[in-house]
XYZ file of C-alpha atoms in Angstrom:
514
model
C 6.168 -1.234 -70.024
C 6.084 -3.485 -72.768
C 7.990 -6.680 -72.388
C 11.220 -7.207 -74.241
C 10.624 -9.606 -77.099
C 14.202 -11.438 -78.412
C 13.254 -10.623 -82.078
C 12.134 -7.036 -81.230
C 14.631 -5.647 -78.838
C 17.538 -7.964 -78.380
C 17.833 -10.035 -81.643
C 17.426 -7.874 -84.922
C 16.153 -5.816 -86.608
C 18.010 -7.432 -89.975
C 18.870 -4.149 -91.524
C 21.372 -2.298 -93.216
C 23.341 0.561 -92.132
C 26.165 1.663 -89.364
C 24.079 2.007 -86.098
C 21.113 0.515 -85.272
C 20.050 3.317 -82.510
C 20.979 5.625 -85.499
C 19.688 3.988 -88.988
C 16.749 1.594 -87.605
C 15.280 3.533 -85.154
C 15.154 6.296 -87.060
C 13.756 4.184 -90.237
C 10.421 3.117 -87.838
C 10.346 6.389 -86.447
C 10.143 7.519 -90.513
C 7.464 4.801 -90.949
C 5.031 6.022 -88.146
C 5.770 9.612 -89.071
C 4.439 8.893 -92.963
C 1.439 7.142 -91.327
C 0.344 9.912 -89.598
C 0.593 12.226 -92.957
C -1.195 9.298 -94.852
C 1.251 9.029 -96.981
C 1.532 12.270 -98.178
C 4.280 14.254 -97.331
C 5.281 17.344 -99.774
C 7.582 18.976 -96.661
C 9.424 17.949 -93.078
C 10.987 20.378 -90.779
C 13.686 17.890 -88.622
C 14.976 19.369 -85.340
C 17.544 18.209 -82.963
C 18.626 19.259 -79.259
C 22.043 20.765 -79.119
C 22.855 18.524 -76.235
C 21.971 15.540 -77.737
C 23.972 12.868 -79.581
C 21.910 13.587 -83.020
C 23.832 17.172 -84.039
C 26.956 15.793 -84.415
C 25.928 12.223 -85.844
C 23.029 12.319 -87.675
C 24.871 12.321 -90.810
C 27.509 10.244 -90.683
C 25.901 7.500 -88.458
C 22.447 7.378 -90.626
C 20.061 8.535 -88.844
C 19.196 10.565 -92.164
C 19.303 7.541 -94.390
C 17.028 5.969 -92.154
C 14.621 8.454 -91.442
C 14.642 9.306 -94.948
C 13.736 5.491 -95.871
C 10.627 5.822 -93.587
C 9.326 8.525 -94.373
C 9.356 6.762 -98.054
C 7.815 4.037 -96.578
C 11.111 1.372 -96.805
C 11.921 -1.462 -94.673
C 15.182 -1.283 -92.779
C 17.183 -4.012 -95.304
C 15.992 -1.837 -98.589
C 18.638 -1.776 -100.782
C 17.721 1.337 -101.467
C 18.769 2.911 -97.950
C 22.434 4.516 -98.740
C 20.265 6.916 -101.821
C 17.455 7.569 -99.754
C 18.183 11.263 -99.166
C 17.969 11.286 -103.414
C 15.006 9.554 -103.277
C 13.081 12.068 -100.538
C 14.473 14.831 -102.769
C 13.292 12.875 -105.869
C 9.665 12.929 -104.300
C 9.241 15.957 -104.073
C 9.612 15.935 -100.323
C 11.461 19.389 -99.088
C 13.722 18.802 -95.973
C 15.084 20.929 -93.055
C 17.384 19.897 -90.225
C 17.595 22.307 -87.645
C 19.577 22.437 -84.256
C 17.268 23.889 -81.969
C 17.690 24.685 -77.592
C 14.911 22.552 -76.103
C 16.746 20.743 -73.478
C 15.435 17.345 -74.350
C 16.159 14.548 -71.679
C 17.051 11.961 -74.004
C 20.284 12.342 -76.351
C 18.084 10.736 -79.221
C 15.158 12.677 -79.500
C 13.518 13.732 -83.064
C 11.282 15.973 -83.134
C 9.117 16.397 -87.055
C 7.209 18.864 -88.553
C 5.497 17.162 -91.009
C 2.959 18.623 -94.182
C 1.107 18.534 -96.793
C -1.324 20.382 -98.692
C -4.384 19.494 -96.360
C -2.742 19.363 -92.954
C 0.199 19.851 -90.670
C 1.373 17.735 -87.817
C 4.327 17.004 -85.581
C 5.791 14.337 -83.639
C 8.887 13.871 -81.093
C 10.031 10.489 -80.449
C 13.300 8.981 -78.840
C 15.202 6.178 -80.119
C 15.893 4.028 -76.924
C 18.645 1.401 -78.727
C 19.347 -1.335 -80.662
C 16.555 0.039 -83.290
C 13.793 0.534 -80.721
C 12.114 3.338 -80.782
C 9.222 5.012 -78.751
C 6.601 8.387 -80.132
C 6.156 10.597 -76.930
C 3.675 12.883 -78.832
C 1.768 13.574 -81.768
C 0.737 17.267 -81.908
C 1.781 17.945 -78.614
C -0.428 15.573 -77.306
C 1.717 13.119 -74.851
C 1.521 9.635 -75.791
C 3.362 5.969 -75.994
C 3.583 4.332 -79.039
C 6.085 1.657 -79.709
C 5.176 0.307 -83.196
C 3.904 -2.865 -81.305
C 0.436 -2.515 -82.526
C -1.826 -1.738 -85.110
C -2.845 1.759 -83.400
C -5.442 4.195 -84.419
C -6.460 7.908 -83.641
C -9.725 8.847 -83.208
C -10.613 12.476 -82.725
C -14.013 12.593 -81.557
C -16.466 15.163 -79.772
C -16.620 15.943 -76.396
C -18.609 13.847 -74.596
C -18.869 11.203 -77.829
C -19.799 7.263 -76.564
C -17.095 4.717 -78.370
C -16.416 1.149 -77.554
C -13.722 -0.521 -78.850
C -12.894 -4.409 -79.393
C -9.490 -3.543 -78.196
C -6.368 -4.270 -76.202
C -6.226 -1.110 -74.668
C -7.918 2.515 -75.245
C -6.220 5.779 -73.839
C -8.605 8.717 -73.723
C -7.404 12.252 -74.035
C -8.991 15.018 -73.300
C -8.759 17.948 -75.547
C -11.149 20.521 -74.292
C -14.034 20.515 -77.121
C -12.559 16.994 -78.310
C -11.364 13.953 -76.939
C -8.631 11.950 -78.743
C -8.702 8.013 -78.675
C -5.664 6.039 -78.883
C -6.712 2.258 -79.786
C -4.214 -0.167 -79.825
C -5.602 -3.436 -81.099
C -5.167 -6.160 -83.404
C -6.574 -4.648 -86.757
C -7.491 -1.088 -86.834
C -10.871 0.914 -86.022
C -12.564 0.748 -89.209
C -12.724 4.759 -90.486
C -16.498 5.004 -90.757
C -17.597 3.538 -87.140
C -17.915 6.975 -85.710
C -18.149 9.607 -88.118
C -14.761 10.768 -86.313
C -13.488 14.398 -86.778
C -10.121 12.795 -88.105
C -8.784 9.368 -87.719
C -5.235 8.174 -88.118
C -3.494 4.524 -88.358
C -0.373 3.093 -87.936
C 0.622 -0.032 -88.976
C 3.089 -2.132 -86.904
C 7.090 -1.828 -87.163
C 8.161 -4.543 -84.865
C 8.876 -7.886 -86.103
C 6.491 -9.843 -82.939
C 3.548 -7.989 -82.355
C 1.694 -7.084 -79.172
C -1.040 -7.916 -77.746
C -3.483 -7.921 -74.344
C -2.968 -9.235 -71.115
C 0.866 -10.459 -72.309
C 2.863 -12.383 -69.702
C 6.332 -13.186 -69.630
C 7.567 -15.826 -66.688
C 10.880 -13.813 -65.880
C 12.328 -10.217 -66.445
C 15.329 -10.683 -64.646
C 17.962 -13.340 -64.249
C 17.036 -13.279 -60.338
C 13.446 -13.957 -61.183
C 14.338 -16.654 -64.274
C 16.643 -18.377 -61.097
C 13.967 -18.704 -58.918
C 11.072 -19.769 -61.808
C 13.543 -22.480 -62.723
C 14.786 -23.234 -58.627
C 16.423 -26.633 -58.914
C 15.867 -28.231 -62.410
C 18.748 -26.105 -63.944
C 16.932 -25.863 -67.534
C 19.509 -25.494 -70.179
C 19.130 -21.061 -71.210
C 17.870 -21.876 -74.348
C 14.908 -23.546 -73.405
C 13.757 -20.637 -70.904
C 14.565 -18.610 -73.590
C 12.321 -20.524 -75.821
C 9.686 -20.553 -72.640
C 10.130 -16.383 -72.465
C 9.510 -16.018 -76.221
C 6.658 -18.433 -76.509
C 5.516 -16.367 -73.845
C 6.085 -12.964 -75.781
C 5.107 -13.766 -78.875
C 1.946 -16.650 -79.008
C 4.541 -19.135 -80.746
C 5.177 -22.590 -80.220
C 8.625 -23.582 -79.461
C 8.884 -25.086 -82.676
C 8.503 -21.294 -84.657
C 10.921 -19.392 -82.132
C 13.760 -21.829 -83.478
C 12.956 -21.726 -86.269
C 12.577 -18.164 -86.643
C 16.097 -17.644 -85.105
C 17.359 -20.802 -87.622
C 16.708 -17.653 -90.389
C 18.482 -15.498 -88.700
C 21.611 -17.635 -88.208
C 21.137 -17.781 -91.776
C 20.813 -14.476 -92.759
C 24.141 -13.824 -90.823
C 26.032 -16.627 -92.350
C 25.171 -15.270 -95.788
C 26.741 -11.959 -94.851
C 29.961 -13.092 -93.275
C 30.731 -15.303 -96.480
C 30.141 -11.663 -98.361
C 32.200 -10.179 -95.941
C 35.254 -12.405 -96.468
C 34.454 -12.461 -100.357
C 34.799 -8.581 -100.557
C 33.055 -5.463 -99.381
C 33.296 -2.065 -101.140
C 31.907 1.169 -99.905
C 33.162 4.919 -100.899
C 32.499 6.388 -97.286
C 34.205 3.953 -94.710
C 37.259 4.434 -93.232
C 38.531 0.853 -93.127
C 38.985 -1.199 -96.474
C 38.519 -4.583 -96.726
C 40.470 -6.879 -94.738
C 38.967 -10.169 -93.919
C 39.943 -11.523 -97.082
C 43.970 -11.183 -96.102
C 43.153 -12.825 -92.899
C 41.731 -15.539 -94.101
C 44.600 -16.203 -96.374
C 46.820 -15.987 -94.127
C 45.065 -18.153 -91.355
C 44.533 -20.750 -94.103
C 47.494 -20.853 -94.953
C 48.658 -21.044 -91.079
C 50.729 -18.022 -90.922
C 48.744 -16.816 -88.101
C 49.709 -17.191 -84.465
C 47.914 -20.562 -83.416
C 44.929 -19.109 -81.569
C 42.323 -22.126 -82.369
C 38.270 -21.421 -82.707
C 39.636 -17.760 -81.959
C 41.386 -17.012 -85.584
C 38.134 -18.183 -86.826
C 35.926 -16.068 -84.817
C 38.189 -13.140 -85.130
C 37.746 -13.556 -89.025
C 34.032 -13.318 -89.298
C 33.636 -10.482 -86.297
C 35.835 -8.698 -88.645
C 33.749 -9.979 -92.110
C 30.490 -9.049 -90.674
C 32.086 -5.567 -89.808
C 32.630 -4.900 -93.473
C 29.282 -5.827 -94.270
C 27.598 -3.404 -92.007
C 30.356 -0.211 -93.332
C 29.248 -1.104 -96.881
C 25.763 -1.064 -96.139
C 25.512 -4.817 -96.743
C 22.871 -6.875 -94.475
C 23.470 -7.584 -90.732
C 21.307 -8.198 -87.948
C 21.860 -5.744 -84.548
C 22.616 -8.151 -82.077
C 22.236 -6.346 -79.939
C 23.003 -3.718 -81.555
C 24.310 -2.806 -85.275
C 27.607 -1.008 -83.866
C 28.379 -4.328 -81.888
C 26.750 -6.657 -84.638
C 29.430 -8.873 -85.067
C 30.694 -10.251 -81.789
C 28.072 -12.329 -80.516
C 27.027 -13.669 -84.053
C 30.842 -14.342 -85.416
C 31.713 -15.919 -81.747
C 29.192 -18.320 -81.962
C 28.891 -19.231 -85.413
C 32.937 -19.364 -85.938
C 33.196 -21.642 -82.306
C 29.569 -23.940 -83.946
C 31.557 -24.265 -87.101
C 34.837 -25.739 -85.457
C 33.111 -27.845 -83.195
C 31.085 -29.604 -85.830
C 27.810 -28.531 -84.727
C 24.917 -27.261 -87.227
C 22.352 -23.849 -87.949
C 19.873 -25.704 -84.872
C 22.510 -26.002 -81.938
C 23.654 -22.190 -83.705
C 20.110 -21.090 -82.895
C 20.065 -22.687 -79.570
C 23.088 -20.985 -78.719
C 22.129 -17.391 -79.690
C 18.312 -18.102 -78.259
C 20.551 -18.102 -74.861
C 22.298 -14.956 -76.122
C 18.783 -13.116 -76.511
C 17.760 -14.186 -73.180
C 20.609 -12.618 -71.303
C 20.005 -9.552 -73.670
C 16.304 -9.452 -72.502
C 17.702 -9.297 -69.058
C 19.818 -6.596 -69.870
C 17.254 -4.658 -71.984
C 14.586 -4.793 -69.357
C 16.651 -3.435 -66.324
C 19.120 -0.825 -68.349
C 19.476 0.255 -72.554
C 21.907 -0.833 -75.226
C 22.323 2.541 -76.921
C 25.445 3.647 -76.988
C 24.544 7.418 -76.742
C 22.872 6.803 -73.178
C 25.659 4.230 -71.832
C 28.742 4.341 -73.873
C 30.239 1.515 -75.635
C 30.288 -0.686 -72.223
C 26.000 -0.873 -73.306
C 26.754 -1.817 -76.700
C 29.947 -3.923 -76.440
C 29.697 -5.073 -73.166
C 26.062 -6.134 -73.153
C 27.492 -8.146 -76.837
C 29.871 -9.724 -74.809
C 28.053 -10.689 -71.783
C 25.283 -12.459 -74.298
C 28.028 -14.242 -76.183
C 29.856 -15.643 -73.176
C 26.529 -16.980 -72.652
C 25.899 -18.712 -76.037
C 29.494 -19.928 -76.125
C 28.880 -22.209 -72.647
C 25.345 -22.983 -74.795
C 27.145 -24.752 -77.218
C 29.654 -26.609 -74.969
C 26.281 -28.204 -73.634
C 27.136 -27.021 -70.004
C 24.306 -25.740 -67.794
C 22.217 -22.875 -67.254
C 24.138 -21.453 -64.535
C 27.302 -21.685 -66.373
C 26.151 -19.664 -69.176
C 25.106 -16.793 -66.012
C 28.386 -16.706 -64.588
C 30.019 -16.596 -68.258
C 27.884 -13.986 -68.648
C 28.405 -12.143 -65.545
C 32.071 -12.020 -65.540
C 32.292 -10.779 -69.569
C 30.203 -8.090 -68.656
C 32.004 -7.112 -65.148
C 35.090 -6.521 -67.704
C 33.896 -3.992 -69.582
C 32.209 -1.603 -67.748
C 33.380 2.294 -68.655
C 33.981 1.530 -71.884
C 33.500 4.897 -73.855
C 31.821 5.536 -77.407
C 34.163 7.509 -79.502
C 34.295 6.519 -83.517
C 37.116 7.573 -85.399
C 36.215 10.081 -88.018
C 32.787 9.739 -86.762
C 31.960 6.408 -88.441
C 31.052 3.438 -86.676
C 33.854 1.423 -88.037
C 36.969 2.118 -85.695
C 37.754 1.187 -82.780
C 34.452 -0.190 -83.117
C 36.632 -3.182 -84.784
C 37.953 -3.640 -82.400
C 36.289 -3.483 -79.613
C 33.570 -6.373 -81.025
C 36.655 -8.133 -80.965
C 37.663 -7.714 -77.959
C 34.011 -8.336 -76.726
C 33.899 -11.904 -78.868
C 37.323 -12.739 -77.083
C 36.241 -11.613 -73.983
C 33.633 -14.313 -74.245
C 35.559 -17.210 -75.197
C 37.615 -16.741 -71.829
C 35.046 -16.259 -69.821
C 32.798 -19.231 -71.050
C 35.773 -21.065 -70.578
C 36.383 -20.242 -67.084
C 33.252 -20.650 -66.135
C 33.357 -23.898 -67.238
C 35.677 -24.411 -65.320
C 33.922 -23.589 -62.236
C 35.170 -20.003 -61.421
C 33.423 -17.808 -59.114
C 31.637 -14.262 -61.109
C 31.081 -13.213 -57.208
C 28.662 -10.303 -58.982
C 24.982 -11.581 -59.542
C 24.353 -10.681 -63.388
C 21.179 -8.342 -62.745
C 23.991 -6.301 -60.317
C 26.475 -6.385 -62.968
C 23.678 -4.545 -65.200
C 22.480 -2.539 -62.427
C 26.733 -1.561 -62.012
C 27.023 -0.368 -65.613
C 23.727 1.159 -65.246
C 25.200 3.273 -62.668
C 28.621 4.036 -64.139
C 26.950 5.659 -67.031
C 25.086 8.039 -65.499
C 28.650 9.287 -64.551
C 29.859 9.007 -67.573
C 30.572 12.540 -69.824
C 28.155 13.415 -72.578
C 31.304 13.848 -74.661
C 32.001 9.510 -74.591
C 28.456 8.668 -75.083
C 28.644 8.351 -78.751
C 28.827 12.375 -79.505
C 32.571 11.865 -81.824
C 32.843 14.819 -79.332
C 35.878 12.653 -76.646
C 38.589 9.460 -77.265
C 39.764 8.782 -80.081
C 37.064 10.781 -82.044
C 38.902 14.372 -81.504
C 42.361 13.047 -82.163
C 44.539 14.926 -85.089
C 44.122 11.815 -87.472
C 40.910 11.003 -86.301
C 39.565 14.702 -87.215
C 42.062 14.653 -90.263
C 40.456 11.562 -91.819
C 36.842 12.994 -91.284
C 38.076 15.707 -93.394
C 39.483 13.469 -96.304
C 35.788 11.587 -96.820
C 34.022 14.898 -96.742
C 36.131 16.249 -99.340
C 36.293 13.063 -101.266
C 32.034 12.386 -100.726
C 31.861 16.118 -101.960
C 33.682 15.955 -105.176
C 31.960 12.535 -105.851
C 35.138 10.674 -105.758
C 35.262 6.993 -105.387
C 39.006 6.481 -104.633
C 38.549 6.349 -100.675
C 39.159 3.250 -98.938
C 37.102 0.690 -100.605
């Protein structure tokens, strides 16, 4: 397994769009597909397991507009995104989506039929959370490819001699041919071999991979006993794991999460400013709030009014297609970022000790990305929210300057509080009670960092927390894994408002909730 890299798996992708395991996943799944056609794609057959999440979401959620934006060859911020399914059309591209009986294990499979007037190929892959993504097989040929590398195909003859300056080489045999995989640095240069056919594709992931990686900890157990007695503030291991992961110097990883902290703080001043979008269900509503806690009409709830505000700001962003950043994911993108930037902001502190604090975050995310999943259609809300909430407990102690196992417990006890918690958008958007259940999550944190720091016991070790939720949702019903198939999904208004934006959306009408 590859390790978990904060700006890969925990920590991004900045994108647009309502779900990360949805939109972004689907995008680089898109990108790796077009590489394989060479950029030439005149038609795609989609298909999707009828027991999977994708039937019932694919739509509404955007896995279309992001697969659709790959295949084009966009990045997952385009601006472009929400008129991608124009723009495939617009290229000439025909499209099929298909519901098909395959009995795929994983609720996010695609599977493409992809061609063009030379060839025809196909490729299943899984989205696995938080806009990760991983190819299973390219023409039936089984296979792992994470968009970590710059990977090529070789199809050769049997028996063909090829050595590679590579970081690893997969051989498969294909009776009279053998197919290399070559993960590397740079790709194979096409004439080396005189192959039969040679494909590349070009990274998707943010911090590459490379050979022989190392990482110092993949677990909070293992970080404990790296660290033993000098009780190293989380940031700084985190800053030790990602130096690790990525070939940076400490210097580059805070700085690179400096732009982040950036990126969100421009979208929660757009989010308060105004958001408009014809196919949301919620309007916008930051700006009233912060009117009203301005002009202190609010009940007096301190750092938490604040917090509250730009959970709900960054919200609006990510319904109106704005920018966000999945943190972890982009259904719980606002909890962890609007907790700590709203608590940095009242207590004086600036964009580094920001960083800092959500550098702590990602490490408690890598923790819970190695050991479990943050996709919401394998573990329910409780992997989405809770693992939110459980990283932002963690930054919150961060920037109170308390110590490393603080920020553990914090984090222990916000996730022990949310386990169960189902997946079940209203009207099949990821909007409501997605609301509020980032704020819940951000509020969640603030008590726990605070009792933590004042000393109370989270009796649960946090790799047994995520080993608990692990375990609940694999009892958990398909129908309240993010299928808008249980909850609040299937209620009479919930069903009645789904209705209302279809009808509106079809008729082209922009007086929905904007």
């Amino acid at each position: 397994m590859t390790p978990v890299s904060i700006f890969n798996d925990v920590i991004g992708p900045v994108m647009r769009g309502p779900s990360s395991s949805h939109c972004a996943a689907a995008l680089r799944i898109g990108r790796l597909a077009r590489d394989l056609m060479d950029g030439e794609i005149s038609e795609v057959l989609v298909e999707f397991d009828r027991e999977g999440s994708l039937p019932t979401t694919h739509e509404s959620q955007g896995s279309d507009m992001g697969l659709f934006g790959g295949l084009l060859g966009w990045d997952a911020d385009d601006e472009r995104l929400p008129d991608s399914a124009k723009a495939l059309a617009d290229a000439g591209i025909k499209l099929r989506i298909e519901t098909v009986d395959v009995g795929d294990p994983h609720p996010n499979t695609y599977r493409l039929t992809l061609r063009n007037e030379r060839e025809t190929h196909s490729l299943i892959a899984i989205s696995t959370g938080g806009g990760m993504m991983e190819v299973l097989s390219i023409d039936g040929v089984a296979m792992h490819m994470d968009g970590g590398y710059h990977e090529t195909l070789i199809w050769l003859p049997k028996g063909s001699e090829a050595h590679f300056d590579a970081d690893e080489v997969v051989v498969h045999d294909l009776g009279e041919t053998q197919l290399f995989q070559v993960k590397a640095a740079s790709f194979v240069p096409s004439d080396l071999y005189g192959p039969i056919s040679i494909k590349k594709f070009s990274p998707v992931l943010p911090v590459p991979s490379r050979k022989d990686m190392y990482v110092p900890f993949t677990s909070c157990e293992e970080m404990l006993r790296h660290d033993g007695d000098q009780n190293t503030p989380l940031w700084r291991l985190a800053v030790e794991y990602e130096r690790a992961r990525g070939n940076f110097t400490e210097r580059e990883v805070i700085d690179k999460m400096i732009a982040i902290v950036r990126i969100l703080r421009k979208s929660i001043a757009s989010g308060i400013a105004g958001t408009s979008y014809e196919d949301r269900v919620l309007g916008h509503q930051s700006g009233l709030f912060a009117e009203m806690m301005n002009a202190g009409r609010l009940l007096d709830g301190g750092a938490l009014n604040r917090i509250v505000l730009y959970v709900t700001a960054l919200m609006e962003v990510k319904s109106s297609m704005g920018v966000i950043v999945a943190a972890p994911t982009a259904g719980a993108c606002a909890a962890l970022p609007g907790a700590v930037i709203g608590m940095a902001e009242a207590m004086n502190q600036n964009e580094e000790d920001m960083a800092k604090a959500m550098l702590a975050a990602g490490l408690i995310g890598v923790f819970i990305a190695t050991r479990w999943t943050f996709a919401a259609e394998v573990g329910g809300c409780q992997a989405e929210g809770g693992s939110a909430a459980s990283m932002a407990a963690a930054a919150l102690v961060t920037l109170a300057g308390d110590t490393r196992d603080q920020a553990i417990a914090a984090a222990s006890m916000a996730f022990q509080s949310m386990l169960g918690l189902i997946c079940d958008p209203i009207a099949n958007r990821v909007e409501a009670p997605c609301l509020g259940k980032n704020i819940m999550a951000s509020s969640n944190a603030l008590s726990c960092a605070n009792m933590a720091l004042a000393g109370f016991d989270p009796l649960i070790p946090l790799d047994e927390v995520i080993d608990a939720a692990k375990h609940v949702s694999t009892m958990m019903p398909r129908e309240h894994r993010c299928t808008s198939l249980g909850g609040l999904a299937i209620t009479p208004t919930s069903l009645e408002i789904e209705r209302k934006l279809a009808s509106l959306k079809s008729k082209g009408c922009g007086t929905c909730h904007c």
